[in-house]
CSV table of N, CA and C in Angstrom, one decimal:
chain,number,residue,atom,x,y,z
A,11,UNK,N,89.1,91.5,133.2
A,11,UNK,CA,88.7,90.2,132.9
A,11,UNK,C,89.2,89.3,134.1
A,12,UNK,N,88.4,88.6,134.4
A,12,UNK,CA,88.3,87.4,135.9
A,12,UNK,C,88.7,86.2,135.5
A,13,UNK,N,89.7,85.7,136.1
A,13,UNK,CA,90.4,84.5,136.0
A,13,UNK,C,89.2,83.6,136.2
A,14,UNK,N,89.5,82.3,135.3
A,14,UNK,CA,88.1,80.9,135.3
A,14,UNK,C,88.2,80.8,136.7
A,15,UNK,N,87.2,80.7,136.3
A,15,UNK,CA,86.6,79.8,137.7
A,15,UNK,C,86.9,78.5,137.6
A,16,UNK,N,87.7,77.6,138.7
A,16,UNK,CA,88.0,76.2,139.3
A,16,UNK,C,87.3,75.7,140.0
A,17,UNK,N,86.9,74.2,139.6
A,17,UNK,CA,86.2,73.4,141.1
A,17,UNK,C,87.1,73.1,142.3
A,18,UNK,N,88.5,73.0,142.0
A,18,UNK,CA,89.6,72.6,142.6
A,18,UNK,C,90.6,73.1,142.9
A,19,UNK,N,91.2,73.7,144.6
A,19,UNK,CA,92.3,74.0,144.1
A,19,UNK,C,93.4,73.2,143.1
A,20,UNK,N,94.4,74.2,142.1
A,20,UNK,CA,95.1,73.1,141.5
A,20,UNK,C,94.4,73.3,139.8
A,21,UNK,N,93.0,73.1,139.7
A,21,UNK,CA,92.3,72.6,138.4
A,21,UNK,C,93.4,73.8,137.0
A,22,UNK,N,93.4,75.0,137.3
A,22,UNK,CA,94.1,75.7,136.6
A,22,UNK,C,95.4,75.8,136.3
A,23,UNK,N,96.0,74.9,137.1
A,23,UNK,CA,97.3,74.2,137.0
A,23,UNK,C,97.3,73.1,136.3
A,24,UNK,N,96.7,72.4,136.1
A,24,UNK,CA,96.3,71.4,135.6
A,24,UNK,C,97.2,70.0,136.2
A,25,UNK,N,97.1,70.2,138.0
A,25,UNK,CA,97.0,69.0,138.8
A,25,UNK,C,95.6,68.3,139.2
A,26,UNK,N,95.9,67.2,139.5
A,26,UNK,CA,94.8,66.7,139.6
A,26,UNK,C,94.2,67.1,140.9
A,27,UNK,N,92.7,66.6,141.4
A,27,UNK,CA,92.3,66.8,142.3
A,27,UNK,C,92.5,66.2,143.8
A,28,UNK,N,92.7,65.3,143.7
A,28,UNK,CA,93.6,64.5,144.9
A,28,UNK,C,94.9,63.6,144.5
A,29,UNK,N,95.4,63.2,145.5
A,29,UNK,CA,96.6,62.2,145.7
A,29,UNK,C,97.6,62.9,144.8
A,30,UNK,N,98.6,62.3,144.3
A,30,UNK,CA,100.2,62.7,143.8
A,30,UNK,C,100.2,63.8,143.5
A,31,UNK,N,100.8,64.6,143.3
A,31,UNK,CA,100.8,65.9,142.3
A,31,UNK,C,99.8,67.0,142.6
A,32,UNK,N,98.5,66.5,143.2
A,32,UNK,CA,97.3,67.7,143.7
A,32,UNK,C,98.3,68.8,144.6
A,33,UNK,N,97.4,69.9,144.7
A,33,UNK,CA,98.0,70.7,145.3
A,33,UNK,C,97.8,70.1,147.1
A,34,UNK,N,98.9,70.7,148.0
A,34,UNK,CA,98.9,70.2,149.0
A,34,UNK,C,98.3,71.4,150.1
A,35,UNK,N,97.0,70.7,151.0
A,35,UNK,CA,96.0,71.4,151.5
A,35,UNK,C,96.9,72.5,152.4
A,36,UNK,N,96.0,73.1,153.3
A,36,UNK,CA,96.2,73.9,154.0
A,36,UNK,C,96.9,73.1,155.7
A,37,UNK,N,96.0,72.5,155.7
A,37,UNK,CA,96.3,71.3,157.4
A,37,UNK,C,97.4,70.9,157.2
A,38,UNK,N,98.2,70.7,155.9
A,38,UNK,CA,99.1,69.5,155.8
A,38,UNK,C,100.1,70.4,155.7
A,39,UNK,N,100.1,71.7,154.7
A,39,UNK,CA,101.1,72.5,154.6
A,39,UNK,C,101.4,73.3,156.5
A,40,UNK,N,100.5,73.7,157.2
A,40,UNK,CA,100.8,74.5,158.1
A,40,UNK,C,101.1,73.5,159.4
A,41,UNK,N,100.9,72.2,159.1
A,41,UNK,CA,101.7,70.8,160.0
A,41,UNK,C,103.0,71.4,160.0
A,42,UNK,N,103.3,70.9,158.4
A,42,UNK,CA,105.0,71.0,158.1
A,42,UNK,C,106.0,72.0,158.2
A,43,UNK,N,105.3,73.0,158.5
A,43,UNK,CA,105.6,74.0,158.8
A,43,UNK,C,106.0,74.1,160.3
A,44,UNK,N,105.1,74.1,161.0
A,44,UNK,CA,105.3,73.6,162.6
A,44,UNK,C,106.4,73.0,162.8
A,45,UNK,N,106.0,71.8,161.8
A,45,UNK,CA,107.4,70.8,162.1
A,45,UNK,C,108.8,71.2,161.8
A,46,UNK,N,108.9,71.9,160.9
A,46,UNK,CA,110.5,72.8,160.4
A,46,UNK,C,110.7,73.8,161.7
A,47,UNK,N,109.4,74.2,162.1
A,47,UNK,CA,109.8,75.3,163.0
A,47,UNK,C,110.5,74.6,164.5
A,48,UNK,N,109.8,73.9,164.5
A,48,UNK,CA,110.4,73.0,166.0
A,48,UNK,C,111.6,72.6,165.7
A,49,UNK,N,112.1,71.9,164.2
A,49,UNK,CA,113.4,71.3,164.5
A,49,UNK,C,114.1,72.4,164.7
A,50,UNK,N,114.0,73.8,163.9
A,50,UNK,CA,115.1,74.7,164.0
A,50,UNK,C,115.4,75.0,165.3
A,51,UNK,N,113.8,75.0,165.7
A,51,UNK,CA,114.1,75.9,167.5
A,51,UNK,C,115.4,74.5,168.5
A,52,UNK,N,114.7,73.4,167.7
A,52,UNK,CA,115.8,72.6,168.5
A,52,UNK,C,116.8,72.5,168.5
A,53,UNK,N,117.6,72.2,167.2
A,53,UNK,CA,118.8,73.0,166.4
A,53,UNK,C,119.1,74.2,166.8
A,54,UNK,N,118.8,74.8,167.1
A,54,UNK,CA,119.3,76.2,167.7
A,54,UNK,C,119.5,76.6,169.0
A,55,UNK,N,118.6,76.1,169.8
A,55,UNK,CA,118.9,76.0,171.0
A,55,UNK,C,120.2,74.6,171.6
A,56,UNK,N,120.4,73.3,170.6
A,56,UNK,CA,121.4,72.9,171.4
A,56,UNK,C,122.6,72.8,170.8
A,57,UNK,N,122.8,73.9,169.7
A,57,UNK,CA,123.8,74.2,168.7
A,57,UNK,C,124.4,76.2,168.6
A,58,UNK,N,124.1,76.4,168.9
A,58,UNK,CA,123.6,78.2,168.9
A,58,UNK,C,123.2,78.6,170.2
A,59,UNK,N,123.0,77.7,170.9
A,59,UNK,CA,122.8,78.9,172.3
A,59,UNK,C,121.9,79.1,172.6
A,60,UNK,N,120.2,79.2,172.0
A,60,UNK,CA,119.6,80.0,171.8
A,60,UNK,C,118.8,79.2,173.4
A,61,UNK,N,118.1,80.2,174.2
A,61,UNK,CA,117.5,80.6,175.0
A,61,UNK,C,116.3,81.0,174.4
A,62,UNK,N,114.8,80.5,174.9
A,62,UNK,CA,113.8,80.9,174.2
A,62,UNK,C,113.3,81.6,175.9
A,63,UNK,N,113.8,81.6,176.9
A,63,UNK,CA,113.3,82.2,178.2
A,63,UNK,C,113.9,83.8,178.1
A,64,UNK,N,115.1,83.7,177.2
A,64,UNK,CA,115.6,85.0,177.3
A,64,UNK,C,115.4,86.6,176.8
A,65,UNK,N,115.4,87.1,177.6
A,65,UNK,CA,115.2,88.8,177.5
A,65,UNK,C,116.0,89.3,176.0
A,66,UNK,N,115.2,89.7,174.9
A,66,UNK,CA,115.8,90.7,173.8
A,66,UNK,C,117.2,91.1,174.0
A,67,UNK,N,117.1,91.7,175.1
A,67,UNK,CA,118.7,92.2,175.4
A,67,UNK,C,119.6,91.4,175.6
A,68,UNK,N,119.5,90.1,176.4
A,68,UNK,CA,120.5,89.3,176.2
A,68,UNK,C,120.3,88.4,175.7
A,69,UNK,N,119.8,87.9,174.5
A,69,UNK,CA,119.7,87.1,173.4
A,69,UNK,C,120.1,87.6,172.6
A,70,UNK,N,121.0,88.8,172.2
A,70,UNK,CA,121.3,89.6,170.6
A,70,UNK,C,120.9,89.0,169.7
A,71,UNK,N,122.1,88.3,168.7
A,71,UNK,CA,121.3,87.5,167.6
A,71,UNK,C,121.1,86.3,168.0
A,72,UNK,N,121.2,85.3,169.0
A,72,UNK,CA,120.4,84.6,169.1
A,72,UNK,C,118.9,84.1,168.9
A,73,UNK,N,118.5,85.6,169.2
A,73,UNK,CA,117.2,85.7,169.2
A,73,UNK,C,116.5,85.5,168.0
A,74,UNK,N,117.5,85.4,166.9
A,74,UNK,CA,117.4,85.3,165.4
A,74,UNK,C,117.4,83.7,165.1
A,75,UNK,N,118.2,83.1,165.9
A,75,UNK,CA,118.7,82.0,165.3
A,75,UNK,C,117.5,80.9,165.3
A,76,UNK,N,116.6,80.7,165.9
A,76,UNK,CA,115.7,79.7,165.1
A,76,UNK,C,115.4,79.9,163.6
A,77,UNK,N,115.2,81.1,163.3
A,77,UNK,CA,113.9,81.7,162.1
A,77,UNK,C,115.6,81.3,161.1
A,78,UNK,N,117.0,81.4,161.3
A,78,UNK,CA,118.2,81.4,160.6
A,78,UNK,C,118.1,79.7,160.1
A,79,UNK,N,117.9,79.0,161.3
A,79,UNK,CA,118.1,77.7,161.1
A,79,UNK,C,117.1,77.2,160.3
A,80,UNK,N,115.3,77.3,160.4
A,80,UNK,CA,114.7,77.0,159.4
A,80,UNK,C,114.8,77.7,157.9
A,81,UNK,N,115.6,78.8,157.9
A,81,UNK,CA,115.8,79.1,156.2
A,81,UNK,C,116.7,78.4,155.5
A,82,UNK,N,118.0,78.1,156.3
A,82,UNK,CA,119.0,77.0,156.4
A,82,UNK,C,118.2,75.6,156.1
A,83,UNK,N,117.5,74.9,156.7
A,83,UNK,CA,116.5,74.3,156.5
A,83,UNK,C,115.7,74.3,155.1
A,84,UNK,N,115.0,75.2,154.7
A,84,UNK,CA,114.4,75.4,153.1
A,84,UNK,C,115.5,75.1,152.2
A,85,UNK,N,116.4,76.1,152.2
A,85,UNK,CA,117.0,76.3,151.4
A,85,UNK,C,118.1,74.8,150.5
A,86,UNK,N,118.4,74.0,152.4
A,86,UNK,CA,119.1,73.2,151.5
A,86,UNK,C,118.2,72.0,151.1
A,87,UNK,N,116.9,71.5,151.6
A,87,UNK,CA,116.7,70.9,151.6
A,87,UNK,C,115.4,70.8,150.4
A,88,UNK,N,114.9,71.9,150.0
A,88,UNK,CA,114.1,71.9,148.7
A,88,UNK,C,115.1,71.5,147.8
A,89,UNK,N,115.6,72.1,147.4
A,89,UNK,CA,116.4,71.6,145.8
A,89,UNK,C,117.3,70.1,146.1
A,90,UNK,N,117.7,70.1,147.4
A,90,UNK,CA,118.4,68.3,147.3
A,90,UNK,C,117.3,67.3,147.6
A,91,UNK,N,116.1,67.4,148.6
A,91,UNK,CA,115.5,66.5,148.9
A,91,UNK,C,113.7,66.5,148.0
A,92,UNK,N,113.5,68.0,147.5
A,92,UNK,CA,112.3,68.0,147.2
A,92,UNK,C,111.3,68.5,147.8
A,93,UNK,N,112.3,69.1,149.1
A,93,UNK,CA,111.1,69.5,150.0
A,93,UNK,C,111.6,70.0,151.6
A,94,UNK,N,111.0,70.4,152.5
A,94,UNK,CA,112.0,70.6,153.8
A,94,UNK,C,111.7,69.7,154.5
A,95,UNK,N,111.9,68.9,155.7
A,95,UNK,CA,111.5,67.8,156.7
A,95,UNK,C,110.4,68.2,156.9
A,96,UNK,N,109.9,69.2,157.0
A,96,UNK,CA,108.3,68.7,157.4
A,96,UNK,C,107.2,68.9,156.3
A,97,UNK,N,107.9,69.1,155.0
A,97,UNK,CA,106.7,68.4,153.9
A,97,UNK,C,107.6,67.2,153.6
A,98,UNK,N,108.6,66.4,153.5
A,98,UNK,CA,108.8,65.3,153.5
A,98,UNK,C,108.3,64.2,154.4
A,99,UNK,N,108.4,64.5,155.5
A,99,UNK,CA,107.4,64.0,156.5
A,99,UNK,C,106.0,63.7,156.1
A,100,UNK,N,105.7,65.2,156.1
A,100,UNK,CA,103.8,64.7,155.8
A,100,UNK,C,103.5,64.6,154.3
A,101,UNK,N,104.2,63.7,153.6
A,101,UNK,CA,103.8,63.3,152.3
A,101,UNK,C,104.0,64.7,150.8
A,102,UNK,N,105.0,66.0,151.4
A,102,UNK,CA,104.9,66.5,150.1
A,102,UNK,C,106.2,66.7,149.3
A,103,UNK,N,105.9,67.4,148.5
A,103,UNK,CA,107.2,68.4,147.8
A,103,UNK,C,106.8,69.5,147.3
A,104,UNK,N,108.4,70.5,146.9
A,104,UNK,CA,108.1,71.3,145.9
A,104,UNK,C,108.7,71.2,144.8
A,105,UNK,N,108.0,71.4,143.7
A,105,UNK,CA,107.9,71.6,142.7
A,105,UNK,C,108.1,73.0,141.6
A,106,UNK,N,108.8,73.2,140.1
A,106,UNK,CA,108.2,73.9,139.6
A,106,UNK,C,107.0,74.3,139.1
A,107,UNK,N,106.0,74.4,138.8
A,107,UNK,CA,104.5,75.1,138.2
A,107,UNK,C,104.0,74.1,137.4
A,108,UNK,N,105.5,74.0,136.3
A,108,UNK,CA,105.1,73.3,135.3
A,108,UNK,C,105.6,71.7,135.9
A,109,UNK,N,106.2,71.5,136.5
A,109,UNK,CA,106.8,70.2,137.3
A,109,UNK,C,108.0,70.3,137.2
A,110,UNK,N,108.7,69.4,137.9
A,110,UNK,CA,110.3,69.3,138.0
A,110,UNK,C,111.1,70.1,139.0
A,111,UNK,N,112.6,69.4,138.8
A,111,UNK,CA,113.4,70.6,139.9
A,111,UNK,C,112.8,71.7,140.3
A,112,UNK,N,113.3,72.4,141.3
A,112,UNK,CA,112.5,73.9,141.6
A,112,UNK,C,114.3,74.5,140.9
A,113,UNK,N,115.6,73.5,140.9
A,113,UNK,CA,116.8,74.4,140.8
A,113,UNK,C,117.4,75.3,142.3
A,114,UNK,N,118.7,76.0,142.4
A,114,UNK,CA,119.4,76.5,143.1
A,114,UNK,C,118.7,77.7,144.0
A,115,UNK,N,118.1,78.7,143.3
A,115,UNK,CA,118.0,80.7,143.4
A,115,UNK,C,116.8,80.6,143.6
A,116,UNK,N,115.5,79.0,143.4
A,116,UNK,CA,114.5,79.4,143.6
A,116,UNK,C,113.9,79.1,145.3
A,117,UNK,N,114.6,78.1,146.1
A,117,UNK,CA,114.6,78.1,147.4
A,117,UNK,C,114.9,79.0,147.9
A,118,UNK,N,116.1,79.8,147.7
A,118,UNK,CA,116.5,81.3,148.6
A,118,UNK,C,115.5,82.3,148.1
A,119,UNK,N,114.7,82.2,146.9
A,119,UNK,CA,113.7,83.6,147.1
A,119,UNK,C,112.9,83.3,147.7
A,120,UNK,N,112.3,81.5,147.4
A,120,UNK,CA,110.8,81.0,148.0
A,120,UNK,C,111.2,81.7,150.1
A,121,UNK,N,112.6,81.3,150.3
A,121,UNK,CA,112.7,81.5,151.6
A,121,UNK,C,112.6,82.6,152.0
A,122,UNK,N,113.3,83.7,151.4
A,122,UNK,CA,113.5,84.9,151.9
A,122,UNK,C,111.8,85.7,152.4
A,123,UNK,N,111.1,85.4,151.4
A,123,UNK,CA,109.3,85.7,151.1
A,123,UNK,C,109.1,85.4,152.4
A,124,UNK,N,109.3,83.4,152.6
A,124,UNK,CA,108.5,82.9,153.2
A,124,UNK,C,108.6,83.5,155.1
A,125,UNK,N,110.3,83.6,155.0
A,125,UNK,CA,110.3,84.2,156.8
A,125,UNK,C,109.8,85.8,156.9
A,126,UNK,N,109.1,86.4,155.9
A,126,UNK,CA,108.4,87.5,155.7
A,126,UNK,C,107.1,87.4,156.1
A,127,UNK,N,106.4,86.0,156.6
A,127,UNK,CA,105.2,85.5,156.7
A,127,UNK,C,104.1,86.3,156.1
A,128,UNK,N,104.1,87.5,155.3
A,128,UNK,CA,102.3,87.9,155.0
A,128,UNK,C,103.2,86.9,153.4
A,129,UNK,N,103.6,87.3,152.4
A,129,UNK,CA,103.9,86.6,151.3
A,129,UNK,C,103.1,85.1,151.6
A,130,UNK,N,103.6,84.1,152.8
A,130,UNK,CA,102.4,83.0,153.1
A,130,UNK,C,101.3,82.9,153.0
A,131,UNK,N,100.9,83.9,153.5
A,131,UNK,CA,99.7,83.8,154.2
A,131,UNK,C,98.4,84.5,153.7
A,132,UNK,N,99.3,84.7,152.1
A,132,UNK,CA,98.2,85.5,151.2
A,132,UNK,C,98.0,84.4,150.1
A,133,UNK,N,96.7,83.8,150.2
A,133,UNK,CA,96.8,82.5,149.0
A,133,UNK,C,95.9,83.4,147.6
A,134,UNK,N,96.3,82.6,146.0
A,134,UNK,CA,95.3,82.5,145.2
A,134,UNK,C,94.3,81.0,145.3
A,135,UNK,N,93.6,81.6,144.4
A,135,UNK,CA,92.6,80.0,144.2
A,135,UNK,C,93.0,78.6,144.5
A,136,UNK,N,94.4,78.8,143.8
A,136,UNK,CA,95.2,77.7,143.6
A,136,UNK,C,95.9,76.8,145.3
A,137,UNK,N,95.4,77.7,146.1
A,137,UNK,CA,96.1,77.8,147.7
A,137,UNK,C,97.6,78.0,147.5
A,138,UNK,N,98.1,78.8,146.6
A,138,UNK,CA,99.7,78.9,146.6
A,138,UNK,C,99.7,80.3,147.1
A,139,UNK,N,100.5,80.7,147.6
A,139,UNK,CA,101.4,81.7,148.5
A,139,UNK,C,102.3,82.6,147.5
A,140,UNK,N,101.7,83.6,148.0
A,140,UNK,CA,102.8,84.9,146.9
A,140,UNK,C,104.6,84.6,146.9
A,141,UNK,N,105.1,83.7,148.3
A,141,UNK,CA,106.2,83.2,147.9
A,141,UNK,C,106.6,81.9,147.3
A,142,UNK,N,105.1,81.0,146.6
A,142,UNK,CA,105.3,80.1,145.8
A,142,UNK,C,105.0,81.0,143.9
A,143,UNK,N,104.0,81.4,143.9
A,143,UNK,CA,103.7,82.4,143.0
A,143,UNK,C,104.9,83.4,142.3
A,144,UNK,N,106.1,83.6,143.5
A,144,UNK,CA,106.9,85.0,142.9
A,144,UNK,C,108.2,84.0,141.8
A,145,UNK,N,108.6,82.7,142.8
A,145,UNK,CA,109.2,81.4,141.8
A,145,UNK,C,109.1,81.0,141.2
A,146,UNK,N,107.5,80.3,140.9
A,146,UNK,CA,107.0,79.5,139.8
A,146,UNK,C,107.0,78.5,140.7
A,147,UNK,N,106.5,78.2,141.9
A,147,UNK,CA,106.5,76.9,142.7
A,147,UNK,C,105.3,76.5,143.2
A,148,UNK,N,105.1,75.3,143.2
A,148,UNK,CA,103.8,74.9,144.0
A,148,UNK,C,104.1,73.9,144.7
A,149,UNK,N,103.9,73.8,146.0
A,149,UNK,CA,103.8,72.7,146.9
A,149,UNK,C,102.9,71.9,146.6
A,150,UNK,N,103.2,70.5,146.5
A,150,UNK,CA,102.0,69.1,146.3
A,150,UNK,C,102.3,68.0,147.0
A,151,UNK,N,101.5,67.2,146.8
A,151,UNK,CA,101.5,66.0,147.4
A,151,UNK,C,102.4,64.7,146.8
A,152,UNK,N,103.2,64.0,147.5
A,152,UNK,CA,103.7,63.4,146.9
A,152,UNK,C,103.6,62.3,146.9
């Protein structure tokens, strides 16, 4: 049996189709995304050391420390702010499914997924991500 068919992402969530609460598009989610990724790399490079000219071998874990800094990033900032700096920025948050807090345990799974990048980058109808799908979370507009 085949899940309904929606006009919207969102419709089977029962968000509306634009503005507050709709689900939050693709352009706007993969902005905010950029945007988390640049602050880390900046954060990391004038806090951490990190070298983005540098050779594997001599960046050890360095070489980690951007992708460290934006999980650092998710983690504290979904459950205190609603969201990481670059969906607060471009107008979003996350959410539970059903609405409300996402809570403590569900940022560090959403995270762990998310620096996994295919979990992203695999949407349902709904444009949610197997690492909003494995929490019960949906990114929207706020």
């Amino acid at each position: 049996m085949s899940a309904p068919v929606s006009d919207y992402p969102g419709e089977r969530l029962g968000r509306p189709v634009s503005g507050t609460g709709s689900i939050a598009r693709p352009g706007r989610r993969i902005a905010g995304l950029l945007i988390d990724y640049a602050a880390a790399t900046i954060i990391a490079t004038a806090f951490l050391g990190y070298d983005q000219f540098a050779l594997p071998d001599e960046a050890g874990w360095r070489l980690f420390a951007p992708m460290m800094v934006f999980a650092a990033l998710q983690i504290v900032f979904i459950p205190t702010l609603g969201g990481s700096p670059g969906h607060r920025i471009l107008g979003m948050r996350v959410e539970l499914q059903r609405g409300g807090w996402v809570g403590l345990w569900r940022p560090i799974v959403r995270t762990a997924l998310l620096v996994l990048v295919i979990p992203a980058v695999i949407w349902d109808a709904d444009q949610r991500g197997i690492h909003d799908k494995v929490v019960g979370t949906v990114l929207v507009r706020s």
